[in-house]
Amino acid sequence: MQLKKIKGQMAVATCALLQAASPAANAAEAEWDVDTSLLYYSEADGRVQAAEPAIHAGRDLGDDERIDFRVVFDALTGATPNGGYATSAAQTFTTPSGDSTYVTAAGDSPLDDTFRDARVSLGADWTMSLDRMSKVVWGASLSGEIDYISMGLTAAYSQDFNNRNTTLTASLGFNNDIINPYDGVPIEFSPMRVANTGINRDGDSETKTITDFMIGVTQVVNRKTLIQLNLSLSLVDGYQNDPYKIMTVVDDPVTGLPASSFLTADDLSYVYEKRPDSRQKNILFFKAVHHLEEDVINFSYRYYSDDWGIKSHTLDLKYRYELANSYLQPHVRYYTQDAADFYRHNLVLGTDIDTAGNALIDYASHDYRLAELDTVTLGLKYGIPMGDDSEFSVRGEVISQSVNDSGVPAGQETPDLDALMLQVNYSFLW
Amino acid sequence: MKRIATVILLMALAGCSSMGVEPWERDLLAKDSMQLVPDYFDNFYDEHIYFSKEASSGGQGVGGGGCGCN
């Protein structure tokens, strides 16, 4: 009884304290929380290199309202796999513009090194309080790169229960994307042409819509543990091909060499890929954050499946190890996925595509990202406060990705991908 | 999927009512390091990189996508 009374008095005292603290909170509202960051991303073997500066600024507006803005720039260069694979002979490909060629030596994996891109991404969120226990976050995003434009709107409704220990969230997102491939949209399953003999294109642009639904629950378990569980459904409709990826047409799948003749003398034995124009994704995401004596563990697991036949598991673990006045944070991530149903190593002439160029299968892609693959990431971050309200941190990560090419003849396998990521962050109040 | 979602949510709500802390016990939960996403751009870059290198994406929120990633 006495305990209950003390508990009640504590609650009253806490509320009084919170109210008394509000003028100070109002003073803090005049400031922006700013996060700045620079990412350098580099893949081995001359593949993609990227530099991404970014800034995020958020500000409390009082009455539990808040605005957040984000700007990210992205500059990419380097070489990217074109969908072919290594063979025992040199291979000549035509660039997307159709007016020049690049040659891949025998035994090398074909990479298109004409790839360049720049991207600007803008985002804004407005958190609107409905009452003491519920809120809506409205979001808008816009990103543009040379061959891709994306516009998105989101709304997330959250309701607190159980003394604010349980939060239910229902979110809706809608994206409209416009794809403008360099020099037009390749005709699916049509051949890459010899340079300067015209290109197989149909129109300048395509579109895609993405509709996302998510419900989630966040629960305070005890003073040291917080958990989250989200279920998502994502529906993608429209153009989902990679317009720069081709597939090799072969006479003999064992040698894997491009077919000696295919259609006319101006047609190379490589055809543009084709993926379904709809995709449904289901995702289960669980996260737990746990405070030890001083350190903090942040763990998440994601199960993903879609109607392209891809299933994946993602495990992510960060351990924040507190030092005297700074922290070290090792990071481990493991990802594994199955291949898409239509992932193919090549197309066999007469079986998958006929000698008149008609496809005998519905879909095919040799984009390695749709293959059975694993990714392992190891990282380390060091963070140090710089005064009361600012922090500097630096993070380095090594990413190793390997494709499971079982069944693919020796010498034609997809090479592993090794990448390095370096990031510096500086956060402060302004 | 819908049925599983409903069952999980009901179980979560039922189980959750016995969990939690009092307002004055939120000292540790209020720390930056105890937030679900403690590092804004670490998470942002990770999502962006793996979106362009793997077939799966999403789970933490809605929206995103929007990139012709190579």
Short mmCIF file of C-alpha atoms in Angstrom, two decimals:
data_model
loop_
_atom_site.label_atom_id
_atom_site.label_comp_id
_atom_site.label_asym_id
_atom_site.label_seq_id
_atom_site.Cartn_x
_atom_site.Cartn_y
_atom_site.Cartn_z
CA MET A 1 0.00 0.00 0.00
CA GLN A 2 2.77 2.35 1.08
CA LEU A 3 4.69 1.42 -2.09
CA LYS A 4 1.68 2.20 -4.26
CA LYS A 5 1.37 5.60 -2.60
CA ILE A 6 5.05 6.35 -3.20
CA LYS A 7 4.65 5.24 -6.81
CA GLY A 8 1.72 7.64 -7.22
CA GLN A 9 3.66 10.50 -5.66
CA MET A 10 6.62 9.75 -7.92
CA ALA A 11 4.34 9.93 -10.98
CA VAL A 12 2.99 13.32 -9.88
CA ALA A 13 6.50 14.56 -9.15
CA THR A 14 7.74 13.38 -12.55
CA CYS A 15 4.90 15.16 -14.34
CA ALA A 16 5.61 18.32 -12.35
CA LEU A 17 9.29 18.08 -13.25
CA LEU A 18 8.49 17.58 -16.92
CA GLN A 19 6.21 20.61 -16.85
CA ALA A 20 8.83 22.67 -15.03
CA ALA A 21 11.37 21.62 -17.62
CA SER A 22 9.27 22.79 -20.54
CA PRO A 23 10.65 26.39 -20.76
CA ALA A 24 14.11 24.89 -21.19
CA ALA A 25 12.73 22.52 -23.80
CA ASN A 26 11.23 25.49 -25.62
CA ALA A 27 14.62 27.18 -25.64
CA ALA A 28 16.12 24.09 -27.24
CA GLU A 29 13.37 24.11 -29.87
CA ALA A 30 14.96 27.13 -31.44
CA GLU A 31 17.86 24.96 -32.58
CA TRP A 32 18.37 22.64 -35.51
CA ASP A 33 19.79 19.15 -35.03
CA VAL A 34 22.18 18.84 -37.94
CA ASP A 35 23.87 15.65 -39.20
CA THR A 36 26.45 15.97 -41.93
CA SER A 37 28.14 13.04 -43.55
CA LEU A 38 30.48 12.08 -46.36
CA LEU A 39 30.61 8.57 -47.76
CA TYR A 40 33.33 7.19 -49.99
CA TYR A 41 32.46 3.83 -51.51
CA SER A 42 34.90 1.87 -53.63
CA GLU A 43 34.60 -1.52 -55.31
CA ALA A 44 37.75 -3.50 -56.17
CA ASP A 45 38.83 -4.32 -59.73
CA GLY A 46 37.91 -0.92 -61.15
CA ARG A 47 34.21 -1.30 -60.52
CA VAL A 48 31.92 1.36 -59.02
CA GLN A 49 33.43 4.27 -57.09
CA ALA A 50 31.05 6.67 -55.36
CA ALA A 51 31.28 9.83 -53.28
CA GLU A 52 28.18 10.94 -51.37
CA PRO A 53 28.03 14.09 -49.25
CA ALA A 54 24.81 14.46 -47.28
CA ILE A 55 23.14 16.76 -44.79
CA HIS A 56 20.10 16.32 -42.57
CA ALA A 57 18.56 19.04 -40.43
CA GLY A 58 15.63 18.63 -38.07
CA ARG A 59 13.92 21.00 -35.71
CA ASP A 60 11.26 20.72 -33.01
CA LEU A 61 8.43 23.19 -33.53
CA GLY A 62 6.82 22.78 -30.11
CA ASP A 63 3.66 20.83 -29.22
CA ASP A 64 5.40 17.63 -30.34
CA GLU A 65 5.63 18.87 -33.93
CA ARG A 66 8.82 18.61 -35.92
CA ILE A 67 10.26 19.12 -39.39
CA ASP A 68 13.20 17.30 -41.00
CA PHE A 69 15.00 17.92 -44.28
CA ARG A 70 17.58 15.81 -46.08
CA VAL A 71 19.81 16.49 -49.09
CA VAL A 72 22.15 13.85 -50.53
CA PHE A 73 24.46 14.13 -53.54
CA ASP A 74 25.84 11.09 -55.26
CA ALA A 75 28.59 10.93 -57.89
CA LEU A 76 29.42 7.55 -59.41
CA THR A 77 31.99 6.35 -61.90
CA GLY A 78 33.61 3.02 -62.76
CA ALA A 79 32.64 -0.18 -64.44
CA THR A 80 29.56 -2.28 -63.90
CA PRO A 81 28.77 -5.87 -65.02
CA ASN A 82 26.84 -5.83 -68.30
CA GLY A 83 25.08 -9.18 -67.84
CA GLY A 84 27.54 -11.24 -69.87
CA TYR A 85 30.14 -13.59 -68.38
CA ALA A 86 33.73 -14.64 -68.95
CA THR A 87 34.40 -16.99 -71.87
CA SER A 88 37.48 -18.59 -73.44
CA ALA A 89 37.46 -15.98 -76.23
CA ALA A 90 37.57 -12.18 -76.26
CA GLN A 91 34.12 -10.55 -76.54
CA THR A 92 33.17 -7.30 -78.24
CA PHE A 93 30.19 -5.30 -77.01
CA THR A 94 28.52 -2.11 -78.19
CA THR A 95 28.10 0.76 -75.74
CA PRO A 96 24.51 1.80 -74.85
CA SER A 97 24.78 4.78 -77.22
CA GLY A 98 25.37 2.34 -80.11
CA ASP A 99 28.29 4.27 -81.62
CA SER A 100 31.35 2.63 -80.07
CA THR A 101 32.57 -0.70 -78.75
CA TYR A 102 34.47 -2.15 -75.80
CA VAL A 103 36.35 -5.42 -75.76
CA THR A 104 36.55 -7.88 -72.87
CA ALA A 105 39.61 -10.13 -72.94
CA ALA A 106 39.27 -13.93 -72.85
CA GLY A 107 38.76 -15.13 -69.27
CA ASP A 108 37.59 -11.72 -68.03
CA SER A 109 34.13 -10.85 -66.81
CA PRO A 110 32.49 -8.23 -69.06
CA LEU A 111 32.20 -4.80 -67.48
CA ASP A 112 30.75 -1.72 -69.10
CA ASP A 113 33.15 1.04 -68.12
CA THR A 114 31.18 3.83 -69.80
CA PHE A 115 29.01 4.06 -66.72
CA ARG A 116 28.76 7.51 -65.07
CA ASP A 117 26.02 8.93 -62.96
CA ALA A 118 25.19 11.78 -60.64
CA ARG A 119 22.23 11.88 -58.34
CA VAL A 120 20.54 14.42 -56.10
CA SER A 121 18.07 13.25 -53.51
CA LEU A 122 15.83 15.52 -51.42
CA GLY A 123 13.57 14.49 -48.57
CA ALA A 124 11.32 16.26 -46.08
CA ASP A 125 9.27 14.96 -43.14
CA TRP A 126 6.68 16.79 -41.09
CA THR A 127 5.71 15.25 -37.78
CA MET A 128 2.23 16.36 -36.76
CA SER A 129 0.95 15.61 -33.28
CA LEU A 130 -2.72 14.57 -33.17
CA ASP A 131 -2.96 14.31 -29.41
CA ARG A 132 -0.71 13.35 -26.52
CA MET A 133 -0.63 9.70 -27.62
CA SER A 134 -0.74 9.82 -31.40
CA LYS A 135 0.96 11.47 -34.34
CA VAL A 136 1.29 11.40 -38.11
CA VAL A 137 4.54 11.81 -40.01
CA TRP A 138 4.07 13.08 -43.55
CA GLY A 139 7.00 12.61 -45.89
CA ALA A 140 7.93 13.66 -49.40
CA SER A 141 10.98 12.71 -51.43
CA LEU A 142 12.39 13.52 -54.82
CA SER A 143 15.50 12.18 -56.46
CA GLY A 144 16.95 12.68 -59.88
CA GLU A 145 19.83 11.13 -61.74
CA ILE A 146 20.70 11.35 -65.40
CA ASP A 147 18.52 8.40 -66.37
CA TYR A 148 16.11 8.07 -63.43
CA ILE A 149 13.63 10.28 -61.56
CA SER A 150 11.77 9.22 -58.44
CA MET A 151 9.00 10.99 -56.54
CA GLY A 152 7.58 9.64 -53.30
CA LEU A 153 5.00 10.44 -50.64
CA THR A 154 4.65 8.69 -47.28
CA ALA A 155 2.33 8.86 -44.29
CA ALA A 156 2.91 7.09 -40.99
CA TYR A 157 0.34 7.09 -38.19
CA SER A 158 1.55 6.14 -34.69
CA GLN A 159 -0.53 5.49 -31.62
CA ASP A 160 0.95 5.05 -28.15
CA PHE A 161 -0.62 2.70 -25.60
CA ASN A 162 0.18 1.24 -22.25
CA ASN A 163 1.74 4.30 -20.63
CA ARG A 164 3.67 4.99 -23.86
CA ASN A 165 5.44 1.65 -23.63
CA THR A 166 3.74 0.29 -26.73
CA THR A 167 3.53 2.11 -30.06
CA LEU A 168 1.56 0.83 -33.01
CA THR A 169 2.43 2.30 -36.40
CA ALA A 170 0.62 2.01 -39.72
CA SER A 171 2.45 3.44 -42.74
CA LEU A 172 1.68 3.96 -46.38
CA GLY A 173 4.13 4.93 -49.11
CA PHE A 174 3.71 5.70 -52.77
CA ASN A 175 6.50 6.20 -55.31
CA ASN A 176 6.30 7.13 -58.95
CA ASP A 177 9.52 6.56 -60.88
CA ILE A 178 10.47 7.53 -64.43
CA ILE A 179 13.24 5.59 -66.15
CA ASN A 180 15.01 7.35 -69.04
CA PRO A 181 17.71 4.96 -70.27
CA TYR A 182 20.55 6.51 -72.28
CA ASP A 183 19.54 6.50 -75.93
CA GLY A 184 16.11 4.97 -75.33
CA VAL A 185 14.47 1.89 -73.88
CA PRO A 186 15.95 -1.37 -75.23
CA ILE A 187 13.43 -3.78 -76.77
CA GLU A 188 13.20 -6.86 -74.55
CA PHE A 189 15.00 -9.92 -75.97
CA SER A 190 16.14 -7.90 -79.01
CA PRO A 191 19.83 -8.20 -79.92
CA MET A 192 22.61 -5.74 -79.16
CA ARG A 193 23.65 -4.39 -82.57
CA VAL A 194 27.11 -4.02 -84.09
CA ALA A 195 28.28 -0.42 -83.47
CA ASN A 196 26.86 2.19 -85.84
CA THR A 197 24.24 -0.11 -87.36
CA GLY A 198 21.33 1.31 -85.37
CA ILE A 199 20.06 0.30 -81.93
CA ASN A 200 16.97 -1.70 -80.96
CA ARG A 201 15.02 0.86 -78.97
CA ASP A 202 11.35 1.52 -78.35
CA GLY A 203 10.57 4.93 -76.86
CA ASP A 204 12.54 7.17 -74.52
CA SER A 205 11.14 6.39 -71.13
CA GLU A 206 9.18 3.98 -68.95
CA THR A 207 7.49 4.29 -65.57
CA LYS A 208 7.14 2.29 -62.40
CA THR A 209 4.96 2.72 -59.31
CA ILE A 210 5.72 1.37 -55.85
CA THR A 211 3.03 1.13 -53.17
CA ASP A 212 4.20 0.19 -49.66
CA PHE A 213 2.14 -0.79 -46.63
CA MET A 214 3.65 -1.40 -43.24
CA ILE A 215 2.32 -2.14 -39.76
CA GLY A 216 4.64 -2.22 -36.82
CA VAL A 217 4.78 -2.42 -33.08
CA THR A 218 7.50 -0.96 -30.87
CA GLN A 219 7.61 -2.13 -27.28
CA VAL A 220 9.60 -1.05 -24.26
CA VAL A 221 10.36 -4.38 -22.57
CA ASN A 222 12.09 -2.98 -19.52
CA ARG A 223 14.43 -0.15 -18.54
CA LYS A 224 17.18 -1.58 -20.72
CA THR A 225 15.42 -3.18 -23.68
CA LEU A 226 13.40 -1.94 -26.63
CA ILE A 227 12.04 -4.17 -29.42
CA GLN A 228 10.35 -3.54 -32.75
CA LEU A 229 8.47 -5.78 -35.15
CA ASN A 230 7.36 -4.61 -38.62
CA LEU A 231 5.44 -6.36 -41.37
CA SER A 232 5.58 -4.83 -44.84
CA LEU A 233 3.93 -5.42 -48.16
CA SER A 234 5.32 -3.71 -51.23
CA LEU A 235 3.71 -3.77 -54.67
CA VAL A 236 5.80 -2.74 -57.65
CA ASP A 237 4.17 -2.21 -61.03
CA GLY A 238 5.77 -1.20 -64.29
CA TYR A 239 9.20 -1.27 -65.86
CA GLN A 240 11.65 -3.28 -63.76
CA ASN A 241 14.29 -4.32 -66.29
CA ASP A 242 17.83 -3.10 -65.97
CA PRO A 243 18.02 -1.40 -69.38
CA TYR A 244 21.80 -1.87 -69.56
CA LYS A 245 21.90 -5.61 -68.90
CA ILE A 246 22.20 -8.13 -71.71
CA MET A 247 22.16 -11.95 -71.86
CA THR A 248 24.42 -14.17 -73.91
CA VAL A 249 22.80 -16.33 -76.61
CA VAL A 250 24.76 -19.59 -77.03
CA ASP A 251 24.84 -22.61 -79.32
CA ASP A 252 26.48 -24.80 -76.70
CA PRO A 253 25.98 -24.10 -72.98
CA VAL A 254 29.15 -26.02 -72.08
CA THR A 255 31.55 -23.77 -73.98
CA GLY A 256 29.23 -20.83 -73.22
CA LEU A 257 30.57 -18.96 -76.24
CA PRO A 258 28.21 -16.48 -77.95
CA ALA A 259 26.36 -18.19 -80.83
CA SER A 260 28.42 -18.11 -84.05
CA SER A 261 25.54 -16.62 -85.97
CA PHE A 262 22.31 -15.03 -84.73
CA LEU A 263 19.82 -13.21 -87.00
CA THR A 264 21.83 -10.90 -89.32
CA ALA A 265 25.55 -10.11 -89.49
CA ASP A 266 24.79 -6.81 -87.68
CA ASP A 267 23.21 -8.55 -84.70
CA LEU A 268 25.48 -9.65 -81.86
CA SER A 269 24.65 -12.82 -79.92
CA TYR A 270 23.56 -10.81 -76.88
CA VAL A 271 19.94 -9.82 -76.16
CA TYR A 272 18.43 -7.35 -73.69
CA GLU A 273 16.97 -8.88 -70.56
CA LYS A 274 13.28 -9.05 -69.61
CA ARG A 275 11.79 -9.15 -66.10
CA PRO A 276 8.14 -9.31 -65.02
CA ASP A 277 6.37 -5.96 -64.80
CA SER A 278 4.91 -6.68 -61.38
CA ARG A 279 6.52 -7.71 -58.13
CA GLN A 280 5.06 -8.30 -54.68
CA LYS A 281 7.40 -8.21 -51.70
CA ASN A 282 6.67 -9.36 -48.15
CA ILE A 283 9.01 -8.39 -45.36
CA LEU A 284 9.24 -9.21 -41.68
CA PHE A 285 11.65 -7.05 -39.72
CA PHE A 286 12.62 -7.43 -36.08
CA LYS A 287 14.93 -5.22 -34.08
CA ALA A 288 16.10 -5.26 -30.47
CA VAL A 289 18.17 -2.63 -28.68
CA HIS A 290 19.60 -3.64 -25.33
CA HIS A 291 21.60 -1.66 -22.80
CA LEU A 292 24.22 -3.62 -20.88
CA GLU A 293 26.02 -2.10 -17.91
CA GLU A 294 27.59 0.59 -20.16
CA ASP A 295 27.52 -0.80 -23.70
CA VAL A 296 24.63 -1.10 -26.12
CA ILE A 297 23.71 -3.95 -28.47
CA ASN A 298 21.63 -3.17 -31.57
CA PHE A 299 20.45 -6.30 -33.37
CA SER A 300 18.10 -6.80 -36.30
CA TYR A 301 16.80 -9.64 -38.42
CA ARG A 302 14.87 -9.36 -41.68
CA TYR A 303 13.07 -12.05 -43.61
CA TYR A 304 12.19 -11.11 -47.16
CA SER A 305 10.29 -12.98 -49.87
CA ASP A 306 8.79 -11.93 -53.17
CA ASP A 307 6.88 -13.47 -56.06
CA TRP A 308 10.01 -13.46 -58.24
CA GLY A 309 11.10 -16.42 -56.10
CA ILE A 310 13.63 -14.52 -54.03
CA LYS A 311 13.86 -15.27 -50.33
CA SER A 312 16.46 -13.69 -48.12
CA HIS A 313 17.66 -13.46 -44.53
CA THR A 314 19.55 -10.47 -43.14
CA LEU A 315 21.24 -10.41 -39.73
CA ASP A 316 22.78 -7.21 -38.43
CA LEU A 317 24.61 -6.70 -35.16
CA LYS A 318 26.24 -3.56 -33.78
CA TYR A 319 27.97 -3.50 -30.41
CA ARG A 320 28.63 -0.06 -28.98
CA TYR A 321 31.58 -0.36 -26.65
CA GLU A 322 31.86 2.68 -24.39
CA LEU A 323 35.33 4.08 -23.77
CA ALA A 324 36.15 6.81 -21.25
CA ASN A 325 34.85 9.69 -23.38
CA SER A 326 34.18 8.07 -26.74
CA TYR A 327 33.01 4.77 -28.16
CA LEU A 328 33.99 2.00 -30.55
CA GLN A 329 31.30 0.17 -32.47
CA PRO A 330 32.07 -3.07 -34.32
CA HIS A 331 29.44 -4.08 -36.87
CA VAL A 332 28.71 -7.45 -38.47
CA ARG A 333 26.12 -8.00 -41.20
CA TYR A 334 25.27 -11.25 -42.93
CA TYR A 335 22.92 -11.50 -45.89
CA THR A 336 21.89 -14.50 -47.96
CA GLN A 337 19.40 -14.76 -50.83
CA ASP A 338 18.02 -17.34 -53.25
CA ALA A 339 17.97 -16.68 -56.98
CA ALA A 340 15.00 -15.24 -58.83
CA ASP A 341 13.01 -17.88 -60.77
CA PHE A 342 14.00 -16.29 -64.07
CA TYR A 343 17.71 -15.86 -63.29
CA ARG A 344 19.54 -17.59 -66.17
CA HIS A 345 23.19 -17.98 -67.02
CA ASN A 346 22.49 -17.66 -70.75
CA LEU A 347 19.89 -18.36 -73.44
CA VAL A 348 20.35 -21.46 -75.59
CA LEU A 349 19.59 -20.92 -79.27
CA GLY A 350 16.75 -23.20 -80.36
CA THR A 351 15.62 -23.89 -76.77
CA ASP A 352 15.19 -20.51 -75.09
CA ILE A 353 15.17 -18.29 -78.16
CA ASP A 354 14.58 -19.37 -81.77
CA THR A 355 16.71 -18.59 -84.81
CA ALA A 356 14.24 -15.84 -85.82
CA GLY A 357 14.88 -14.09 -82.48
CA ASN A 358 11.56 -15.03 -80.83
CA ALA A 359 11.91 -15.74 -77.12
CA LEU A 360 10.57 -19.14 -76.07
CA ILE A 361 10.61 -18.23 -72.38
CA ASP A 362 8.72 -15.45 -70.62
CA TYR A 363 11.50 -13.77 -68.65
CA ALA A 364 15.25 -13.96 -68.23
CA SER A 365 17.99 -11.95 -66.58
CA HIS A 366 21.65 -12.58 -65.81
CA ASP A 367 21.92 -9.65 -63.41
CA TYR A 368 24.09 -11.16 -60.65
CA ARG A 369 21.99 -9.30 -58.05
CA LEU A 370 19.16 -11.74 -58.82
CA ALA A 371 21.46 -14.76 -58.33
CA GLU A 372 21.88 -16.90 -55.24
CA LEU A 373 24.39 -14.88 -53.25
CA ASP A 374 25.78 -14.06 -49.82
CA THR A 375 27.10 -10.77 -48.49
CA VAL A 376 29.30 -10.45 -45.41
CA THR A 377 30.08 -7.02 -43.98
CA LEU A 378 32.54 -6.23 -41.21
CA GLY A 379 32.83 -2.70 -39.91
CA LEU A 380 34.18 -0.56 -37.14
CA LYS A 381 33.11 2.89 -36.05
CA TYR A 382 34.74 5.32 -33.67
CA GLY A 383 32.77 8.23 -32.23
CA ILE A 384 33.82 11.05 -29.95
CA PRO A 385 31.74 13.92 -28.52
CA MET A 386 33.07 17.39 -29.39
CA GLY A 387 31.57 19.55 -26.67
CA ASP A 388 28.08 19.17 -25.22
CA ASP A 389 25.93 18.81 -28.31
CA SER A 390 28.16 17.65 -31.12
CA GLU A 391 29.80 14.43 -32.13
CA PHE A 392 32.38 13.40 -34.68
CA SER A 393 32.56 9.83 -35.92
CA VAL A 394 34.34 7.81 -38.55
CA ARG A 395 33.26 4.43 -39.89
CA GLY A 396 35.01 1.89 -42.09
CA GLU A 397 33.34 -1.22 -43.52
CA VAL A 398 34.49 -4.05 -45.76
CA ILE A 399 31.83 -5.72 -47.89
CA SER A 400 32.39 -9.13 -49.52
CA GLN A 401 29.76 -10.54 -51.83
CA SER A 402 29.93 -13.94 -53.46
CA VAL A 403 27.57 -15.46 -56.01
CA ASN A 404 26.82 -19.17 -55.78
CA ASP A 405 27.38 -20.29 -59.36
CA SER A 406 26.93 -24.02 -58.85
CA GLY A 407 26.09 -25.64 -62.18
CA VAL A 408 27.89 -22.97 -64.19
CA PRO A 409 30.80 -24.36 -66.26
CA ALA A 410 34.27 -23.54 -64.91
CA GLY A 411 35.64 -20.26 -66.19
CA GLN A 412 32.21 -18.67 -66.65
CA GLU A 413 31.46 -17.90 -63.00
CA THR A 414 30.45 -14.51 -61.67
CA PRO A 415 33.41 -12.91 -59.87
CA ASP A 416 33.11 -12.00 -56.19
CA LEU A 417 32.62 -8.39 -55.27
CA ASP A 418 34.79 -6.69 -52.67
CA ALA A 419 34.00 -3.17 -51.61
CA LEU A 420 35.28 -0.68 -49.07
CA MET A 421 33.21 2.00 -47.41
CA LEU A 422 34.59 4.96 -45.48
CA GLN A 423 32.31 7.45 -43.83
CA VAL A 424 32.81 10.52 -41.65
CA ASN A 425 29.94 12.09 -39.70
CA TYR A 426 29.69 15.34 -37.82
CA SER A 427 26.53 16.12 -35.88
CA PHE A 428 25.83 19.34 -34.04
CA LEU A 429 23.15 21.74 -32.81
CA TRP A 430 22.76 24.97 -34.76
CA MET B 1 0.18 -12.90 -44.61
CA LYS B 2 -2.75 -10.79 -43.32
CA ARG B 3 -3.78 -13.51 -40.88
CA ILE B 4 -0.21 -13.90 -39.59
CA ALA B 5 0.02 -10.13 -39.19
CA THR B 6 -3.19 -10.00 -37.16
CA VAL B 7 -2.14 -12.89 -34.90
CA ILE B 8 1.31 -11.40 -34.28
CA LEU B 9 -0.14 -7.99 -33.50
CA LEU B 10 -2.73 -9.40 -31.10
CA MET B 11 -0.11 -11.52 -29.36
CA ALA B 12 2.20 -8.54 -29.22
CA LEU B 13 -0.49 -6.31 -27.71
CA ALA B 14 -1.55 -8.93 -25.19
CA GLY B 15 2.03 -9.66 -24.18
CA CYS B 16 3.05 -6.05 -24.23
CA SER B 17 0.58 -4.85 -21.63
CA SER B 18 2.65 -6.57 -18.92
CA MET B 19 5.92 -5.06 -20.15
CA GLY B 20 7.24 -1.55 -19.94
CA VAL B 21 8.55 1.00 -17.50
CA GLU B 22 7.28 3.94 -15.53
CA PRO B 23 7.99 7.44 -16.89
CA TRP B 24 10.84 7.98 -14.41
CA GLU B 25 12.57 4.79 -15.53
CA ARG B 26 13.30 6.04 -19.05
CA ASP B 27 16.79 7.36 -18.34
CA LEU B 28 18.61 4.73 -20.42
CA LEU B 29 15.91 4.53 -23.11
CA ALA B 30 16.26 8.28 -23.68
CA LYS B 31 19.94 8.00 -24.67
CA ASP B 32 20.82 8.50 -28.34
CA SER B 33 22.54 5.11 -28.40
CA MET B 34 19.26 3.42 -27.33
CA GLN B 35 17.22 4.70 -30.28
CA LEU B 36 16.07 2.18 -32.90
CA VAL B 37 18.09 4.08 -35.51
CA PRO B 38 20.86 5.75 -33.52
CA ASP B 39 22.90 6.93 -36.51
CA TYR B 40 20.86 8.69 -39.18
CA PHE B 41 23.30 8.50 -42.08
CA ASP B 42 24.88 5.13 -41.20
CA ASN B 43 21.46 3.62 -41.68
CA PHE B 44 20.69 5.72 -44.75
CA TYR B 45 23.91 4.76 -46.57
CA ASP B 46 23.57 1.09 -45.63
CA GLU B 47 20.04 0.98 -47.07
CA HIS B 48 21.21 2.74 -50.24
CA ILE B 49 24.24 0.51 -50.82
CA TYR B 50 22.51 -2.81 -50.19
CA PHE B 51 19.46 -1.72 -52.21
CA SER B 52 21.77 -1.43 -55.21
CA LYS B 53 23.75 -4.65 -54.57
CA GLU B 54 21.12 -7.12 -53.36
CA ALA B 55 17.63 -8.18 -54.46
CA SER B 56 15.95 -7.36 -51.12
CA SER B 57 15.19 -4.01 -49.59
CA GLY B 58 12.89 -2.40 -47.05
CA GLY B 59 11.56 -3.56 -43.71
CA GLN B 60 12.34 -0.53 -41.56
CA GLY B 61 9.87 1.87 -43.14
CA VAL B 62 7.94 2.77 -46.26
CA GLY B 63 9.06 4.76 -49.29
CA GLY B 64 12.62 4.78 -50.45
CA GLY B 65 13.59 2.91 -53.57
CA GLY B 66 13.91 5.45 -56.28
CA CYS B 67 17.23 4.75 -57.87
CA GLY B 68 18.39 3.18 -61.10
CA CYS B 69 21.28 1.71 -59.20
CA ASN B 70 24.19 0.01 -60.85
#
